Amino acid sequence: MEKAHVDLQKQQAPTPVETERTRNRKVYVPKVDIYETREAMVLIADMPGVDEQSVDITLEKNILTITGNVEAPIYDGKTLAYAEYDTGDYQRAFTISDEVDRERITAMVKNGVLRLTLPKAEKAKVKKIAIKADK
Amino acid sequence: MFGTGAWRLGRLMDPYAELSRLRNEMNRLFSLSTPTFVQAYPAVNIWVGDQEILITAELPGVDPEKIDISVLGDNLTLGGVREAESLQEDETYHRKERNGSRFSRTLQLPFRIDAAGIEARYEKGILKIAAPRAPEDKPKKIAIKAA
């Protein structure tokens, strides 16, 4: 009774106000590996249930956002008898440096793993400086 | 004459604002600390139908050739290897959250399954194993005779 009463009232927003998603689905943070090579930054994200159509990557200013939409699985004539994991969308954002060559970013999805290659801009590439021995 | 301590500040200090700030801070702390416990890997969901059982597991980035599924009675074992990235000499990790290791897990199913009829599919990083019920374990419909 008391619970029903509470639900009818206006809900106070948490501060600071969070932006909400329009899809009423759970959102998970994919696990990622990020490594740097001489030529590029490579980002690998585990997103099971996602394919190349349902993943979305945006780069705005220096915020790289990865979004993956996963539809809830439904199997006709079967009921979920035991569950250890739940499905939902994926979302994660990173700030990246300006030294990425935006034109050549490539992304690939295979077996539920997203692989993003962010090539370094020419000016940011490491130049090896030889140290001369003092004779 | 005006008492001691901070209360003398009167209007300058609102004890309720301080309390609500503390409450928000505590709520934030507790919401972050979700219970962590060691879970068997991979996590599975089991769907049961009249004729068959469907086991799904999230296994991103596994070579399907390297997944082993074996059945003994009503026990089903799935094992495999999740290979870690191999980095070159001058490559360094900024962040490493994905784990690469060998896994093996045995599940006891609610009924015996027909090992010959098992079908496993791996797509989008999700493994789906459909196993029919063993014929002797299928539910039988019992007709009620009118007296």
Coordinates of C-alpha atoms in Angstrom, one line a residue:
Chain A
M1 CA 0.0 0.0 0.0
E2 CA 2.7 2.4 1.0
K3 CA 4.8 1.3 -2.0
A4 CA 2.0 2.1 -4.4
H5 CA 1.6 5.4 -2.8
V6 CA 5.3 6.3 -3.3
D7 CA 5.1 5.2 -7.0
L8 CA 2.3 7.7 -7.7
Q9 CA 4.3 10.6 -6.5
K10 CA 6.9 12.6 -8.5
Q11 CA 10.3 11.1 -8.3
Q12 CA 13.2 13.3 -7.3
A13 CA 16.0 13.3 -9.8
P14 CA 19.5 12.4 -8.7
T15 CA 22.0 15.2 -8.7
P16 CA 23.8 15.9 -11.0
V17 CA 21.0 15.0 -13.4
E18 CA 21.9 12.0 -15.5
T19 CA 21.1 11.8 -19.2
E20 CA 18.7 8.9 -19.7
R21 CA 18.5 6.5 -22.6
T22 CA 15.4 6.2 -24.7
R23 CA 15.6 2.4 -24.8
N24 CA 14.5 0.8 -21.6
R25 CA 17.2 -1.8 -21.5
K26 CA 20.0 -2.6 -19.1
V27 CA 23.3 -1.2 -20.1
Y28 CA 26.6 -2.9 -19.6
V29 CA 30.1 -1.7 -19.7
P30 CA 32.1 -3.9 -22.0
K31 CA 35.5 -5.0 -20.9
V32 CA 38.3 -3.6 -23.0
D33 CA 41.9 -3.9 -23.7
I34 CA 43.7 -0.9 -25.1
Y35 CA 47.2 -1.1 -26.3
E36 CA 49.6 1.1 -28.1
T37 CA 51.8 0.1 -31.0
R38 CA 54.3 2.2 -32.9
E39 CA 51.6 3.0 -35.6
A40 CA 48.3 3.0 -33.7
M41 CA 46.2 2.6 -30.7
V42 CA 44.2 -0.6 -30.6
L43 CA 41.0 -1.0 -28.6
I44 CA 39.5 -4.4 -28.2
A45 CA 36.1 -4.7 -26.5
D46 CA 34.2 -7.9 -25.5
M47 CA 30.6 -7.4 -26.6
P48 CA 28.9 -10.7 -26.9
G49 CA 25.7 -10.6 -28.9
V50 CA 26.8 -7.7 -31.1
D51 CA 27.4 -7.8 -34.8
E52 CA 28.6 -5.3 -37.3
Q53 CA 25.1 -4.0 -37.8
S54 CA 24.3 -3.4 -34.2
V55 CA 27.5 -1.7 -33.1
D56 CA 27.8 2.0 -33.4
I57 CA 31.0 4.0 -32.9
T58 CA 31.1 7.8 -32.8
L59 CA 34.0 10.2 -32.4
E60 CA 33.0 13.6 -31.4
K61 CA 35.7 16.1 -30.5
N62 CA 37.9 13.8 -28.5
I63 CA 35.2 11.5 -27.0
L64 CA 35.1 8.1 -28.6
T65 CA 31.8 6.4 -27.8
I66 CA 31.1 2.7 -28.4
T67 CA 27.5 1.6 -28.3
G68 CA 26.2 -1.9 -29.0
N69 CA 22.5 -2.9 -29.1
V70 CA 21.5 -6.4 -28.2
E71 CA 18.0 -7.6 -28.5
A72 CA 16.7 -9.8 -25.7
P73 CA 16.7 -13.4 -26.8
I74 CA 13.4 -15.1 -27.0
Y75 CA 13.1 -18.8 -27.7
D76 CA 9.6 -20.1 -28.6
G77 CA 8.3 -22.8 -26.4
K78 CA 11.1 -22.5 -23.9
T79 CA 11.3 -20.8 -20.5
L80 CA 14.3 -19.5 -18.8
A81 CA 14.9 -22.0 -16.1
Y82 CA 18.2 -20.9 -14.8
A83 CA 20.1 -17.6 -15.4
E84 CA 23.5 -16.4 -14.5
Y85 CA 23.8 -13.5 -16.9
D86 CA 21.4 -11.0 -18.3
T87 CA 21.5 -9.3 -21.7
G88 CA 21.5 -5.6 -22.4
D89 CA 23.1 -3.0 -24.5
Y90 CA 26.7 -1.9 -24.2
Q91 CA 28.0 1.6 -23.8
R92 CA 31.4 3.0 -23.0
A93 CA 33.2 6.2 -23.8
F94 CA 36.8 7.2 -23.8
T95 CA 38.7 10.4 -24.2
I96 CA 41.3 10.1 -26.8
S97 CA 44.1 12.4 -27.7
D98 CA 44.1 14.6 -30.7
E99 CA 46.9 12.8 -32.2
V100 CA 44.7 10.2 -33.9
D101 CA 44.3 10.2 -37.7
R102 CA 40.5 10.4 -37.8
E103 CA 40.3 9.5 -41.4
R104 CA 41.9 6.1 -41.1
I105 CA 40.1 4.6 -38.1
T106 CA 39.0 1.1 -38.8
A107 CA 36.6 -1.2 -36.8
M108 CA 35.9 -4.8 -37.1
V109 CA 33.5 -7.1 -35.2
K110 CA 34.2 -10.8 -35.0
N111 CA 32.8 -13.4 -32.6
G112 CA 31.3 -10.7 -30.4
V113 CA 34.6 -8.8 -30.1
L114 CA 35.1 -5.3 -31.4
R115 CA 38.5 -4.4 -32.6
L116 CA 39.1 -0.7 -33.2
T117 CA 42.3 0.6 -34.7
L118 CA 43.1 4.3 -34.2
P119 CA 46.2 5.1 -36.3
K120 CA 48.4 7.8 -35.0
A121 CA 48.7 11.0 -36.9
E122 CA 51.9 11.5 -38.8
K123 CA 53.2 14.2 -36.4
A124 CA 52.6 12.0 -33.3
K125 CA 54.6 9.0 -34.5
V126 CA 57.5 8.2 -32.3
K127 CA 60.8 9.2 -33.7
K128 CA 63.6 7.2 -32.5
I129 CA 66.5 9.3 -31.4
A130 CA 69.8 7.6 -31.6
I131 CA 72.2 8.3 -28.7
K132 CA 75.7 8.6 -29.6
A133 CA 78.3 7.2 -27.3
D134 CA 80.8 9.8 -26.1
K135 CA 84.2 8.9 -27.2
Chain B
M1 CA 26.7 33.3 26.6
F2 CA 26.2 32.0 23.0
G3 CA 27.3 28.4 23.7
T4 CA 30.3 26.8 22.2
G5 CA 31.5 25.3 18.9
A6 CA 30.0 25.6 15.5
W7 CA 26.4 26.1 16.6
R8 CA 27.3 29.6 17.5
L9 CA 27.5 30.3 13.8
G10 CA 23.8 30.0 13.7
R11 CA 22.4 30.8 10.3
L12 CA 25.7 30.4 8.6
M13 CA 25.7 26.7 9.0
D14 CA 22.8 24.6 8.1
P15 CA 23.1 21.2 9.7
Y16 CA 20.5 19.6 7.4
A17 CA 22.4 20.5 4.2
E18 CA 25.5 18.9 5.8
L19 CA 23.4 15.8 6.7
S20 CA 21.9 15.4 3.2
R21 CA 25.3 15.8 1.7
L22 CA 26.6 13.0 3.9
R23 CA 23.6 10.8 3.0
N24 CA 24.2 11.3 -0.7
E25 CA 27.9 10.5 -0.2
M26 CA 27.0 7.3 1.7
N27 CA 24.5 6.2 -1.0
R28 CA 27.1 6.7 -3.7
L29 CA 29.6 4.6 -1.8
F30 CA 27.2 1.7 -1.2
S31 CA 25.8 1.7 -4.7
L32 CA 29.4 1.3 -6.1
S33 CA 30.2 -1.7 -3.9
T34 CA 28.1 -4.3 -5.6
P35 CA 28.9 -7.7 -4.1
T36 CA 31.7 -9.4 -5.9
F37 CA 32.1 -13.1 -5.7
V38 CA 33.9 -15.7 -7.7
Q39 CA 31.8 -16.9 -10.5
A40 CA 32.2 -20.0 -12.6
Y41 CA 33.2 -19.1 -16.1
P42 CA 31.4 -18.9 -18.5
A43 CA 28.1 -17.8 -17.1
V44 CA 25.3 -19.8 -18.6
N45 CA 21.6 -19.4 -19.1
I46 CA 19.4 -22.5 -19.4
W47 CA 16.2 -22.5 -21.3
V48 CA 14.0 -25.5 -20.9
G49 CA 11.3 -26.7 -23.3
D50 CA 9.2 -29.9 -23.4
Q51 CA 11.4 -31.6 -25.9
E52 CA 14.8 -30.0 -25.5
I53 CA 17.0 -27.9 -23.4
L54 CA 19.0 -24.9 -24.6
I55 CA 22.1 -23.7 -22.9
T56 CA 23.5 -20.3 -23.8
A57 CA 26.9 -18.9 -22.7
E58 CA 28.6 -15.6 -23.4
L59 CA 32.0 -16.5 -24.8
P60 CA 33.3 -13.6 -26.8
G61 CA 36.4 -14.0 -28.9
V62 CA 36.8 -17.7 -28.7
D63 CA 37.8 -19.8 -31.7
P64 CA 34.8 -22.2 -32.2
E65 CA 37.3 -24.9 -33.1
K66 CA 38.6 -24.7 -29.6
I67 CA 35.4 -25.2 -27.7
D68 CA 34.9 -28.7 -26.4
I69 CA 31.5 -30.0 -25.4
S70 CA 31.1 -33.4 -23.8
V71 CA 28.2 -35.2 -22.3
L72 CA 27.9 -37.9 -19.7
G73 CA 24.4 -38.8 -18.6
D74 CA 22.9 -35.6 -17.4
N75 CA 26.3 -33.8 -17.0
L76 CA 27.5 -31.5 -19.7
T77 CA 31.0 -30.1 -19.8
L78 CA 32.1 -27.2 -21.8
G79 CA 35.7 -26.2 -22.0
G80 CA 38.0 -24.2 -24.2
V81 CA 40.7 -21.6 -24.4
R82 CA 40.2 -17.9 -24.7
E83 CA 43.4 -16.7 -26.2
A84 CA 45.1 -13.6 -25.0
E85 CA 46.4 -11.0 -27.4
S86 CA 50.1 -11.5 -28.0
L87 CA 51.9 -8.2 -28.1
Q88 CA 55.1 -7.3 -29.9
E89 CA 58.1 -6.1 -28.1
D90 CA 57.5 -2.4 -28.4
E91 CA 53.7 -2.5 -27.8
T92 CA 52.3 -1.7 -24.4
Y93 CA 49.0 -2.0 -22.6
H94 CA 47.2 1.0 -21.4
R95 CA 44.4 -1.0 -20.1
K96 CA 43.9 -4.7 -19.8
E97 CA 40.5 -5.9 -18.5
R98 CA 39.8 -8.9 -20.7
N99 CA 41.0 -12.1 -19.5
G100 CA 42.5 -14.9 -21.6
S101 CA 42.6 -18.3 -20.1
R102 CA 41.5 -21.9 -20.2
F103 CA 38.1 -22.6 -18.9
S104 CA 36.1 -25.6 -18.1
R105 CA 32.7 -26.0 -16.6
T106 CA 30.4 -28.9 -15.8
L107 CA 26.7 -28.4 -15.5
Q108 CA 24.2 -30.9 -14.2
L109 CA 21.0 -30.7 -16.2
P110 CA 17.6 -31.4 -14.9
F111 CA 17.2 -34.5 -17.1
R112 CA 19.2 -36.9 -19.2
I113 CA 19.9 -35.7 -22.7
D114 CA 20.3 -37.5 -26.0
A115 CA 24.0 -37.0 -26.7
A116 CA 23.7 -37.9 -30.4
G117 CA 21.2 -35.1 -31.0
I118 CA 23.1 -32.2 -29.5
E119 CA 23.6 -29.2 -31.7
A120 CA 26.0 -26.4 -30.8
R121 CA 26.2 -23.1 -32.6
Y122 CA 28.5 -20.2 -32.0
E123 CA 27.6 -16.8 -33.3
K124 CA 28.3 -13.2 -32.2
G125 CA 30.3 -14.5 -29.3
I126 CA 27.4 -16.5 -27.9
L127 CA 27.5 -20.3 -27.7
K128 CA 24.2 -22.0 -28.0
I129 CA 23.9 -25.7 -27.2
A130 CA 20.5 -27.3 -28.0
A131 CA 20.1 -30.8 -26.5
P132 CA 17.1 -33.0 -26.9
R133 CA 15.7 -34.9 -24.0
A134 CA 16.7 -38.5 -23.9
P135 CA 13.6 -40.5 -25.2
E136 CA 13.2 -42.4 -21.9
D137 CA 13.2 -39.1 -20.0
K138 CA 10.5 -37.4 -22.0
P139 CA 7.4 -36.4 -20.1
K140 CA 4.5 -38.7 -20.7
K141 CA 1.0 -37.6 -21.1
I142 CA -1.4 -39.6 -19.0
A143 CA -4.9 -39.9 -20.2
I144 CA -7.6 -39.9 -17.6
K145 CA -10.3 -42.4 -18.2
A146 CA -13.9 -41.6 -17.5
A147 CA -15.4 -44.0 -15.0

